[in-house]
Coordinates of C-alpha atoms in Angstrom, one line a residue:
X1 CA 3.6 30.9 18.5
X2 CA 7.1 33.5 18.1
X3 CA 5.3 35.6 20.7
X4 CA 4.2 32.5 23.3
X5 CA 8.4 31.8 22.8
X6 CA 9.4 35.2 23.4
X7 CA 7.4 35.7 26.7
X8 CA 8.5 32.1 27.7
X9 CA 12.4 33.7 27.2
X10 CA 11.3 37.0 28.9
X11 CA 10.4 35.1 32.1
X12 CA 13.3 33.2 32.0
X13 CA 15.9 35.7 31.9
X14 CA 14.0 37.1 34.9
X15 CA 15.8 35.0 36.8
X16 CA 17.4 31.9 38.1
X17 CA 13.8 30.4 37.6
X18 CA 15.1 29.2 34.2
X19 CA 17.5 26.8 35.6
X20 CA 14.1 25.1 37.1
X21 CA 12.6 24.3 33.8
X22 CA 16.0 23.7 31.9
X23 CA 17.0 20.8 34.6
X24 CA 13.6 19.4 33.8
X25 CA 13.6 19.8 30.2
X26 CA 17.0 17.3 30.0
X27 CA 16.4 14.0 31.5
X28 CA 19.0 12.2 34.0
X29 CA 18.8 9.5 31.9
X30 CA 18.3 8.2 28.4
X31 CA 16.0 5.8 29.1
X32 CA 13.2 8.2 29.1
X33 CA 13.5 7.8 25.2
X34 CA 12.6 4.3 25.7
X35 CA 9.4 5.1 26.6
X36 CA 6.5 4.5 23.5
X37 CA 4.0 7.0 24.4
X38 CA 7.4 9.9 24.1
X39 CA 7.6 8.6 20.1
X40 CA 3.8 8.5 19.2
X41 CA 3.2 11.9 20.6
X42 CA 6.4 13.1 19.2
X43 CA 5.9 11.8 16.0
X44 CA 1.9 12.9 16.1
X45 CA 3.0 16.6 16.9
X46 CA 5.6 16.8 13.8
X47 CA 2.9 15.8 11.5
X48 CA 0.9 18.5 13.0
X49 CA 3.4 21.2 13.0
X50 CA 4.5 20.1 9.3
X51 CA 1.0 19.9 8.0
X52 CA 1.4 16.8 6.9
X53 CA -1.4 14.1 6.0
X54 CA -4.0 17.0 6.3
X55 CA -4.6 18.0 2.6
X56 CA -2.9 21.3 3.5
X57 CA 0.1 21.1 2.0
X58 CA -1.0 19.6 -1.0
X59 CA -3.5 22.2 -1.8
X60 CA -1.2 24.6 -0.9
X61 CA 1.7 23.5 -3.6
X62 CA -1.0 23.1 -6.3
X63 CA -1.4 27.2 -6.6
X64 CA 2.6 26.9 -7.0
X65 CA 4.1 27.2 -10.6
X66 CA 5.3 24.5 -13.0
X67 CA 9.0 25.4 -12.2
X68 CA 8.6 25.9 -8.1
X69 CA 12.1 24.4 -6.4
X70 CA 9.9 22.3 -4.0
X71 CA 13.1 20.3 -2.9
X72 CA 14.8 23.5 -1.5
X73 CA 11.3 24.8 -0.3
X74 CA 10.8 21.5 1.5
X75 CA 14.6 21.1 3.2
X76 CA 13.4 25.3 4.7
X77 CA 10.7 24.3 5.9
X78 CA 11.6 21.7 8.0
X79 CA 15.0 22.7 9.4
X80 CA 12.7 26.0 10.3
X81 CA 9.9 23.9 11.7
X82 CA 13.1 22.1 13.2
X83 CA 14.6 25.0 14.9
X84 CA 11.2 26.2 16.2
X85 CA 10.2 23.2 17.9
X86 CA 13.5 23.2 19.9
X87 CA 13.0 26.9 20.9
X88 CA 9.4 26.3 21.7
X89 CA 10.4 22.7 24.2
X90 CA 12.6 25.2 26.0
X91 CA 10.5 28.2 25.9
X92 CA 7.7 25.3 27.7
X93 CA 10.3 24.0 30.2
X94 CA 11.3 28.0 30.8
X95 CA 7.9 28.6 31.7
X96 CA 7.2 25.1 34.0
X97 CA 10.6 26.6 35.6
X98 CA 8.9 29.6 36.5
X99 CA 5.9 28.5 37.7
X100 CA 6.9 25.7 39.9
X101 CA 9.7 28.1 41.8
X102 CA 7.1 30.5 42.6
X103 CA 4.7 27.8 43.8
X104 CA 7.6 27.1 46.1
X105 CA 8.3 30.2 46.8
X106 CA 4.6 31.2 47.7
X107 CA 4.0 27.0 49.1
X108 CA 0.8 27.3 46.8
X109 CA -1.0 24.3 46.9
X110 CA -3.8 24.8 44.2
X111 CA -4.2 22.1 41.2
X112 CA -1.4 24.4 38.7
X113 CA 0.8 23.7 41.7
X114 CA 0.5 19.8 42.6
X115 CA 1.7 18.8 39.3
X116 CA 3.1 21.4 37.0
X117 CA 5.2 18.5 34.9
X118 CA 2.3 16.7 34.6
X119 CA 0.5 19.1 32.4
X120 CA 0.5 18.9 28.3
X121 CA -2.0 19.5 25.3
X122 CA -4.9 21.5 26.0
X123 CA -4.1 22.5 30.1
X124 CA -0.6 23.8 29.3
X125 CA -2.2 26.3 27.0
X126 CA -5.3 26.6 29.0
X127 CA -3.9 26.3 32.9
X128 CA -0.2 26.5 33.2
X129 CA 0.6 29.6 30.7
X130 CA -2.0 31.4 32.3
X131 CA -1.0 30.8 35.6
X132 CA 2.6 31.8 34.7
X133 CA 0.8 35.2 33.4
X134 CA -0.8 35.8 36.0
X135 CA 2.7 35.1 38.4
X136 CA 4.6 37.7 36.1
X137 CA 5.3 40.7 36.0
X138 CA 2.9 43.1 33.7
X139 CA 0.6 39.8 33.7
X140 CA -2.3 42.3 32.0
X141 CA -0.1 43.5 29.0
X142 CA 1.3 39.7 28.4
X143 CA -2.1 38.2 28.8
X144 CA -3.1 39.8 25.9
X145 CA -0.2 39.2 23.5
X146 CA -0.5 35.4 24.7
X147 CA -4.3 35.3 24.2
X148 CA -4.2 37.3 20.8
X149 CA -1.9 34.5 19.5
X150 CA -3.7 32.2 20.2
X151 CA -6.4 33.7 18.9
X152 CA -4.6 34.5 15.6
X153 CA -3.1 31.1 15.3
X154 CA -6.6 29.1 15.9
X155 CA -7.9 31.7 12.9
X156 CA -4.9 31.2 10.7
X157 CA -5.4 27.4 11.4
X158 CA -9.0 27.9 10.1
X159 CA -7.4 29.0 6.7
X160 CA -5.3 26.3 6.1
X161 CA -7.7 23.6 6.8
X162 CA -10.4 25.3 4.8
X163 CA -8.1 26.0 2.0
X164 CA -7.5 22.4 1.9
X165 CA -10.3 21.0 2.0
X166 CA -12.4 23.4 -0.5
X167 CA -9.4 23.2 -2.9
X168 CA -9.9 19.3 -3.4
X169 CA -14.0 20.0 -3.8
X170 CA -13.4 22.7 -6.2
X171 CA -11.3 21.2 -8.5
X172 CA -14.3 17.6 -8.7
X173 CA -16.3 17.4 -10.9
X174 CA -19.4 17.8 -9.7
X175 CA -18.6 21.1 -8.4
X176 CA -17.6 22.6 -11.8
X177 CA -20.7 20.8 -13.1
X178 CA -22.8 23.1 -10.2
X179 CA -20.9 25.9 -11.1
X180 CA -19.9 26.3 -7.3
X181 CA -17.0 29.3 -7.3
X182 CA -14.4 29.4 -4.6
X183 CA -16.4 32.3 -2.4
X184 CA -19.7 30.2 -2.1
X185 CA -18.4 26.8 -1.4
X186 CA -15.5 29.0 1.1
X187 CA -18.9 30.1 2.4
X188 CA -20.8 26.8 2.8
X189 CA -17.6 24.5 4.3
X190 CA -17.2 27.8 6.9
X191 CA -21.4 28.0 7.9
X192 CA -21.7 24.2 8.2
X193 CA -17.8 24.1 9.9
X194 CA -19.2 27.0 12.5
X195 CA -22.4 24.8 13.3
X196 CA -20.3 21.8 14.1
X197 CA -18.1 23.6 16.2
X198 CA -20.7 24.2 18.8
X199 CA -20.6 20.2 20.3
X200 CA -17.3 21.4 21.7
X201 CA -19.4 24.8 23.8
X202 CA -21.1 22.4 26.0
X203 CA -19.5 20.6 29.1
X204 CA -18.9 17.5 27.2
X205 CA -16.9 20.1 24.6
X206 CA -13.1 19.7 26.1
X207 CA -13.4 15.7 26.4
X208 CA -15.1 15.6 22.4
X209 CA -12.5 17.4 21.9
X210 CA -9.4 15.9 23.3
X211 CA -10.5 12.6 22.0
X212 CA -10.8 13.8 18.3
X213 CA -7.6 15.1 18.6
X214 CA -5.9 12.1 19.9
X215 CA -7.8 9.5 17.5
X216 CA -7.2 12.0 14.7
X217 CA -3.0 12.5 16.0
X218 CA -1.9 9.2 16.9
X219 CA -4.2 7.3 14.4
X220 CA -5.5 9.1 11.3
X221 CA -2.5 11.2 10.6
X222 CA 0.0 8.3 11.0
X223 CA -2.3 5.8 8.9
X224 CA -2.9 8.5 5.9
X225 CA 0.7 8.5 5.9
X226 CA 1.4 4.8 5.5
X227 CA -1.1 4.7 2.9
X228 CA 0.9 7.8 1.1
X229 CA 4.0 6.4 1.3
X230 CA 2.8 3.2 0.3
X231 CA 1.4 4.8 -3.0
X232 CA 4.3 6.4 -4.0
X233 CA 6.6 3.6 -2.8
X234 CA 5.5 -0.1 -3.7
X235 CA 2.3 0.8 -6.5
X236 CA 3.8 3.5 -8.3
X237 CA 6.1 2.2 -11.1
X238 CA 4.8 -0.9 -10.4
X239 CA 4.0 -2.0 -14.0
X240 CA 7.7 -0.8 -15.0
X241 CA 8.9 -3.9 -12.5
X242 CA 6.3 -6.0 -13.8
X243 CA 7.7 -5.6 -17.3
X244 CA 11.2 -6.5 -16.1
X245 CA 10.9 -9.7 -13.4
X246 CA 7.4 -10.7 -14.0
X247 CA 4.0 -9.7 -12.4
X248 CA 4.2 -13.3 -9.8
X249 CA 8.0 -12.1 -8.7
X250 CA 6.3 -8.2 -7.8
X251 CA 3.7 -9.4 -5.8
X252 CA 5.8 -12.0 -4.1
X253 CA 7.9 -9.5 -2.4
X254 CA 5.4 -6.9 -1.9
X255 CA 3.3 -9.3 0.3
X256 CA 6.1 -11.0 2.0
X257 CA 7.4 -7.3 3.1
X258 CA 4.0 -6.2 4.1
X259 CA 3.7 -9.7 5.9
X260 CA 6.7 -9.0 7.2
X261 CA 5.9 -5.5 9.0
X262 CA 2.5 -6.6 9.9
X263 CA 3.8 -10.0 12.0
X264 CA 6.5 -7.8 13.2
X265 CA 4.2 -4.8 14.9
X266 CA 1.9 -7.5 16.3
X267 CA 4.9 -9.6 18.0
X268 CA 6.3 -5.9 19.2
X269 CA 3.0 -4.9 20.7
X270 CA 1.3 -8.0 21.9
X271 CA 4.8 -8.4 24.2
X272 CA 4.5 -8.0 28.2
X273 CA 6.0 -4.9 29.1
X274 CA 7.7 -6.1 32.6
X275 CA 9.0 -8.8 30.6
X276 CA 13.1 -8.9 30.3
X277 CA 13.0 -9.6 26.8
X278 CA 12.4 -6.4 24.5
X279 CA 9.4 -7.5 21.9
X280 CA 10.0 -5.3 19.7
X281 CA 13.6 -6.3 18.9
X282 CA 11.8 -9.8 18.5
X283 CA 9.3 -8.6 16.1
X284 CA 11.9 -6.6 13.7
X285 CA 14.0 -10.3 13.6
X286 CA 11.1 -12.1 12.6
X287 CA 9.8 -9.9 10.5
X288 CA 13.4 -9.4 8.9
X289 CA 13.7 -13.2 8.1
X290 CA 10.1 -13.1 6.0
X291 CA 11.4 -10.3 4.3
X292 CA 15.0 -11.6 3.5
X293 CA 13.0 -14.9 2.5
X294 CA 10.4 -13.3 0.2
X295 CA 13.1 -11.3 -1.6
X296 CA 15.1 -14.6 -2.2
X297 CA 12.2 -16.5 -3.6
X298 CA 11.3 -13.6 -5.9
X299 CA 14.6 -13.4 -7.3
X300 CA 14.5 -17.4 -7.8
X301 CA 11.2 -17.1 -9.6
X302 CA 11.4 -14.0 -11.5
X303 CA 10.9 -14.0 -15.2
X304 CA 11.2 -11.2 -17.9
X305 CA 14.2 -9.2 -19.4
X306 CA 16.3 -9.0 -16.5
X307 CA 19.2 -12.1 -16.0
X308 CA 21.7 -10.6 -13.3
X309 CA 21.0 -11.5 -9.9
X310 CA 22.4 -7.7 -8.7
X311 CA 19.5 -6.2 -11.4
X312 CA 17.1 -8.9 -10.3
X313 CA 17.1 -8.0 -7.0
X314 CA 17.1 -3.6 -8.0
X315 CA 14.5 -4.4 -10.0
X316 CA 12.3 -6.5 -7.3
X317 CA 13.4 -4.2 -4.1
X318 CA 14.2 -1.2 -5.4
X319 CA 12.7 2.5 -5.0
X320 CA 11.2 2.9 -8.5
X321 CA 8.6 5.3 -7.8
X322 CA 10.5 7.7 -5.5
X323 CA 13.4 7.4 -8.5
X324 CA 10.6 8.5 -10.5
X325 CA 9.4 11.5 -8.6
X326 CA 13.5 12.0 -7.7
X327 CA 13.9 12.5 -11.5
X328 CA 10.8 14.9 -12.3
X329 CA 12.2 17.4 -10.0
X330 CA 15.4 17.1 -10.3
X331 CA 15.5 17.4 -14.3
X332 CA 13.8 20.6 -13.7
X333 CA 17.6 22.3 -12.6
X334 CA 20.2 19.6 -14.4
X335 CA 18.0 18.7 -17.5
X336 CA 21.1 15.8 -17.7
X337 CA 20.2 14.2 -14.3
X338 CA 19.5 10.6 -14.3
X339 CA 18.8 8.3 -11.1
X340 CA 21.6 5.3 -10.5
X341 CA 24.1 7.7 -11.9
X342 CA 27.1 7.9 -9.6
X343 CA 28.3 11.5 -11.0
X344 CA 24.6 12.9 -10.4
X345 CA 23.5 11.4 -7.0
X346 CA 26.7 13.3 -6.1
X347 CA 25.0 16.6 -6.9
X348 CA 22.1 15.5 -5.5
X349 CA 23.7 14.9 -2.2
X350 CA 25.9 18.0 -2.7
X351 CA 22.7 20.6 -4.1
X352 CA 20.7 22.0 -1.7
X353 CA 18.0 22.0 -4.8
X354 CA 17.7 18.6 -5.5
X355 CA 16.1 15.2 -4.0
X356 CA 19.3 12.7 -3.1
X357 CA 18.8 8.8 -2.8
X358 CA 17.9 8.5 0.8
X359 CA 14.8 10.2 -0.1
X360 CA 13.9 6.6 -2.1
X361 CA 14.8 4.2 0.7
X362 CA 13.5 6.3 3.5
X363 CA 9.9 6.3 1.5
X364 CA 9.8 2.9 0.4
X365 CA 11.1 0.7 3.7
X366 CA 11.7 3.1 6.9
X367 CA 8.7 5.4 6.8
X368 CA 6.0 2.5 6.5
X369 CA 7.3 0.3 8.8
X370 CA 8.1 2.8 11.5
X371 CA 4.5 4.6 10.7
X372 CA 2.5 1.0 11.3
X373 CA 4.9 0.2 14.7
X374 CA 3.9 3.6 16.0
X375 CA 0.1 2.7 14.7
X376 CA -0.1 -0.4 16.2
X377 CA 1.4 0.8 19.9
X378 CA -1.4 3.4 20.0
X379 CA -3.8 0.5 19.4
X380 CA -2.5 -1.5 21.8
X381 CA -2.3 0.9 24.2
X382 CA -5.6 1.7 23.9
X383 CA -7.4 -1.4 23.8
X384 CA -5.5 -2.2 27.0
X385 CA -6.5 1.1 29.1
X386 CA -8.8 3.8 27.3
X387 CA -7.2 6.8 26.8
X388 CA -6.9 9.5 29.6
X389 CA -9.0 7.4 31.3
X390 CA -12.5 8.1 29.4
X391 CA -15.2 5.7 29.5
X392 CA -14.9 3.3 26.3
X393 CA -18.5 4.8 25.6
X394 CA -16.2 8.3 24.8
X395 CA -13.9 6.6 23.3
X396 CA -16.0 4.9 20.8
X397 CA -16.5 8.2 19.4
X398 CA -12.8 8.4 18.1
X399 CA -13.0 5.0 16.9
X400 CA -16.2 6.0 14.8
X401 CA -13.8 8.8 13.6
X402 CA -11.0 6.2 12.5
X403 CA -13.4 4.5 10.6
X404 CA -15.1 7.4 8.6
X405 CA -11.8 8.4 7.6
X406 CA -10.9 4.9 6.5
X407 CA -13.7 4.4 4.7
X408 CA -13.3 7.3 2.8
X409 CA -9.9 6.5 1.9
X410 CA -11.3 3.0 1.1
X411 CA -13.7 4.2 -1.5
X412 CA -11.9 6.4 -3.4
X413 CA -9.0 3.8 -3.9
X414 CA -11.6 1.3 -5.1
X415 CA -13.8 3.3 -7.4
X416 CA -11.6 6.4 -8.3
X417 CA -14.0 7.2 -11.3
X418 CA -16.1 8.6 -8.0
X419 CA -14.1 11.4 -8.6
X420 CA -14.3 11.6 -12.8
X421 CA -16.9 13.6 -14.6
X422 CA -20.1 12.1 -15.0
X423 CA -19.6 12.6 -18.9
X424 CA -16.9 10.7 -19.1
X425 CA -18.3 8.1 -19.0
X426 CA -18.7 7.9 -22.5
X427 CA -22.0 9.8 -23.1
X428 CA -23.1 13.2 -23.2
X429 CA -26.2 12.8 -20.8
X430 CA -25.8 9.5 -18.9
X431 CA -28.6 8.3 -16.8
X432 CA -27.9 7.5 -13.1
X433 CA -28.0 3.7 -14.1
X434 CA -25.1 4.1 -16.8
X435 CA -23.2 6.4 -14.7
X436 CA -23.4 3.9 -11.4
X437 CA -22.6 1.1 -13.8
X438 CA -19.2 2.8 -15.3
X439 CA -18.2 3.8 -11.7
X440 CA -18.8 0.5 -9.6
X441 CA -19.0 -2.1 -12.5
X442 CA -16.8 -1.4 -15.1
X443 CA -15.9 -3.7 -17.9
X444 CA -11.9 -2.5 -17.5
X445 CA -11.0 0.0 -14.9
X446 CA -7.9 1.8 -16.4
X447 CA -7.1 4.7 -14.0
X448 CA -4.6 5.7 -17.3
X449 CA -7.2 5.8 -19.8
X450 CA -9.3 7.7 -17.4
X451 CA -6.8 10.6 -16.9
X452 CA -6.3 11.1 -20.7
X453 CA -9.6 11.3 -21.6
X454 CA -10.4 13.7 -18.7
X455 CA -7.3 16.0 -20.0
X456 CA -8.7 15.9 -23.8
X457 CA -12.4 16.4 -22.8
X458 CA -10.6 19.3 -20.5
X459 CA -9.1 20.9 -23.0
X460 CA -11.9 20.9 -25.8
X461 CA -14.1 22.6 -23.1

C-alpha cells in the first residue's frame, strides 16, 4: 500500500492536478456524513484494515509472550492504521484529480472518463489506478511498482488469513489427536484454498467475488463483532453479578437492553427515507425508555448482598467483564492497580500502557448497539434493492454465506465440548455413542469444569 500512496503523491505534486482530487476529497457540505451507506462501508473497511473479526489478530497475539504490553501495542496500531488511512483517502482523491483533468484536457470520453467519482472497490484498483498509470509519466516503471504491490499485499494477505485459520485447527483436539504438524495442515488449508479460488477465474469470478466481499464486510464482520463484544461485555462476569443482585435482576436488564437495541434498529430502519422525521432519532428514544425502564425494575427487584441503590445499579449496569480484562493487563505494569479506584483510573488515563475506563463502557453499550444499527441498515438496504444491482438469484449466494458463518458460530456456543478432547470425556477410549452423548446431552454442561480438566489432563501428557 506505502508505494500505491507514494505514486498517488508523485502525481500530485506533478501539478495543479492535485487541487482536482483534493476539492473532491472535502465535501461542500456536511450532510454527506448523513448518508448510511458512507458509515457501513466506513466502518466495514476499518475492520478490514484492523484485522478485526477475522481470527487474525487473535492467532497472531497467541505466539506473543505472557508479559506482551498489548495495550500500548494496540493504541500503535491503530493511530498508525489511523494515519494511513488518511494518507491513503488523499493519495485516492490525488489520483481521481489526476485522471479526471487529463480526461478534460484530452475530452476523452471512454468509461474511466464518464464517471471517475463514481468508481470504488475492485474498479479503482483494477480501472482507475491503471488508467492514471497509463496517463503518467514513466507509466512502464510505475506500472510495475503498483502491480508488484498488489501482488505482494494479496500474498501477504494469504499469510495472515492462513495463519489464522490453521492456528485455531492446530491447537483442537482432533488435530493433535491426528498428529497433524503446522507444515501439513499449512499445506492442506493452502491446496484446498487454491482449488476454491478458481470459481473467481471464470466470467462469473468478479460478481462471486464482489458479493462475498460485501456479505462478508457489511454483515459477517460487523455481526462476529457484536457477538464478541457481547461475550466479553454482558456474559462474562456474569455469575459475579448474579452473586450480588440476584440471577432474576441480571437477566431483567440484559433482555430489556437487548430489547431495547433490537426495537430501536428496526424503528430506525423500517422508517421512510423522504420522510421529515429522522427514524433513527425515534428509534434510539424508544429504545432509551425500555432500557431506562428495565434498569429501574432490576434495581426494584434485585436481591443478594448489595442494599445501596448507587451499588445496585453498578452492580446491574456496570462493565464487569471489561473491569476484568482492564485489571489482567493492567496488573501486569502497576501490580497495585485496582478498577473503581480514582488514584489508578488516573494512570490509566494518563499511561500510554494501560487500558482506561472508557474501554469498559465503549465495549459494553456503544460498540453493540452501533454494530447492530449498522447491521440492520445493510439488511434493510438490501432487502429493499439487491446490492449493486445483481439478480437476487447472486445475491442469495451471500446470504448462504451469512448463514454458514452463523451457524458455525451457533454451534460452537451451544455445544463448546465440540471443541474438547474426545478423552475428556471421562474415559480413555469412548465410543462414538458416549462421546456424542457427553457433547450434545450432557447431564451438567460446566464450560469451568471443562477447562480445568483439559489443563490437568494437558499437563500429565
Amino acid at each position: 500500500m506505502e508505494q500505491r500512496m507514494v505514486f498517488s503523491f508523485y502525481l500530485g505534486m506533478a501539478g495543479e492536478k492535485i487541487a482536482v482530487g483534493v476539492d473532491s476529497a472535502a465535501p461542500s457540505t456536511w450532510s454527506v456524513l448523513g448518508n448510511k451507506d458512507i458509515w457501513i462501508r466506513a466502518i466495514g473497511q476499518v475492520f478490514f484494515s484492523l484485522g478485526l473479526c477475522m481470527g487474525c489478530v487473535t492467532a497472531y497475539s497467541s505466539f506473543n509472550p505472557k508479559n506482551q504490553n498489548i495495550s500500548r501495542d494496540g493504541k500503535i496500531i491503530c493511530i498508525s492504521d489511523f494515519m494511513a488511512s488518511l494518507l491513503a483517502g488523499v493519495s485516492v482523491y490525488e489520483m481521481l484529480g489526476f485522471v479526471k483533468k487529463l480526461c478534460e484536457q484530452t475530452a476523452e470520453d471512454d468509461a474511466v472518463c464518464k464517471d471517475i467519482y463514481g468508481k470504488g472497490g475492485f474498479e479503482l484498483a483494477f480501472v482507475t489506478y491503471p488508467a492514471g498509470i497509463a496517463m503518467s509519466y514513466a507509466p512502464n516503471l510505475w506500472g510495475i511498482l503498483f502491480f508488484g504491490c498488489l501482488l505482494f499485499l494479496g500474498i501477504d494477505s494469504a499469510f495472515s488469513m492462513i495463519v489464522a485459520f490453521t492456528t485455531v485447527i492446530e491447537d483442537a483436539w482432533f488435530a493433535k489427536r491426528w498428529k497433524l504438524n503446522k507444515a501439513v495442515l499449512t499445506a492442506i488449508v493452502c491446496i484446498v484454498g487454491f482449488l476454491l479460488g478458481f470459481i473467481y477465474l471464470f466470467d462469473t469470478g468478479y460478481f462471486l467475488m464482489d458479493i462475498a466481499d460485501h456479505y462478508l464486510s457489511d454483515w459477517c464482520l460487523m455481526l462476529i463483532g457484536f457477538v464478541q463484544a457481547v461475550a466479553c461485555g454482558w456474559v462474562y462476569q456474569a455469575p459475579y453479578q448474579a452473586k450480588r443482585v440476584g440471577k432474576f435482576s441480571v437477566i431483567l436488564y440484559d433482555m430489556c437492553f437487548f430489547v431495547a437495541i433490537t426495537l430501536g434498529v428496526i424503528i430506525a430502519v423500517s422508517g421512510n427515507e423522504d420522510s421529515d422525521v429522522d427514524v433513527i432519532w425515534v428509534g434510539v428514544f424508544i429504545g432509551m425508555f425500555v432500557w431506562i425502564f428495565g434498569l429501574v425494575a432490576a434495581v426494584l427487584l434485585s436481591k443478594g448482598r448489595v442494599n445501596g441503590i448507587g451499588e445496585k445499579m453498578w452492580c446491574i449496569a456496570g462493565w464487569h467483564g471489561p473491569d476484568m480484562i482492564r485489571r489482567m493487563v493492567n496488573k501486569e505494569y502497576e501490580p497495585e492497580w485496582e478498577p473503581g479506584h480514582a488514584r489508578d483510573e488516573v494512570k490509566a488515563v494518563l499511561r500510554f500502557d494501560m487500558i482506561s475506563a472508557p474501554f469498559g463502557f465503549l465495549i459494553k453499550y456503544i460498540i453493540p448497539g452501533v454494530l447492530l444499527l449498522l447491521v440492520g441498515l445493510a439488511l434493510s438496504k438490501d432487502l429493499k434493492e439487491p446490492y449493486n444491482g445483481y439478480a437476487m438469484e447472486w445475491n442469495m449466494l451471500g446470504i448462504l454465506i451469512v448463514i454458514s458463518v452463523l451457524s458455525c458460530m451457533l454451534i460452537l456456543f451451544l455445544f463448546p465440548r465440540l471443541w474438547y478432547d474426545i478423552r475428556y470425556c471421562g474415559e480413555d477410549d469412548p465410543s462414538l455413542t458416549s462421546w456424542l452423548k457427553w457433547v450434545f446431552i450432557p447431564k451438567s454442561v460446566n464450560s469451568v469444569e471443562d477447562m480445568k480438566l483439559a489443563r490437568n489432563r494437558s499437563a500429565a501428557a
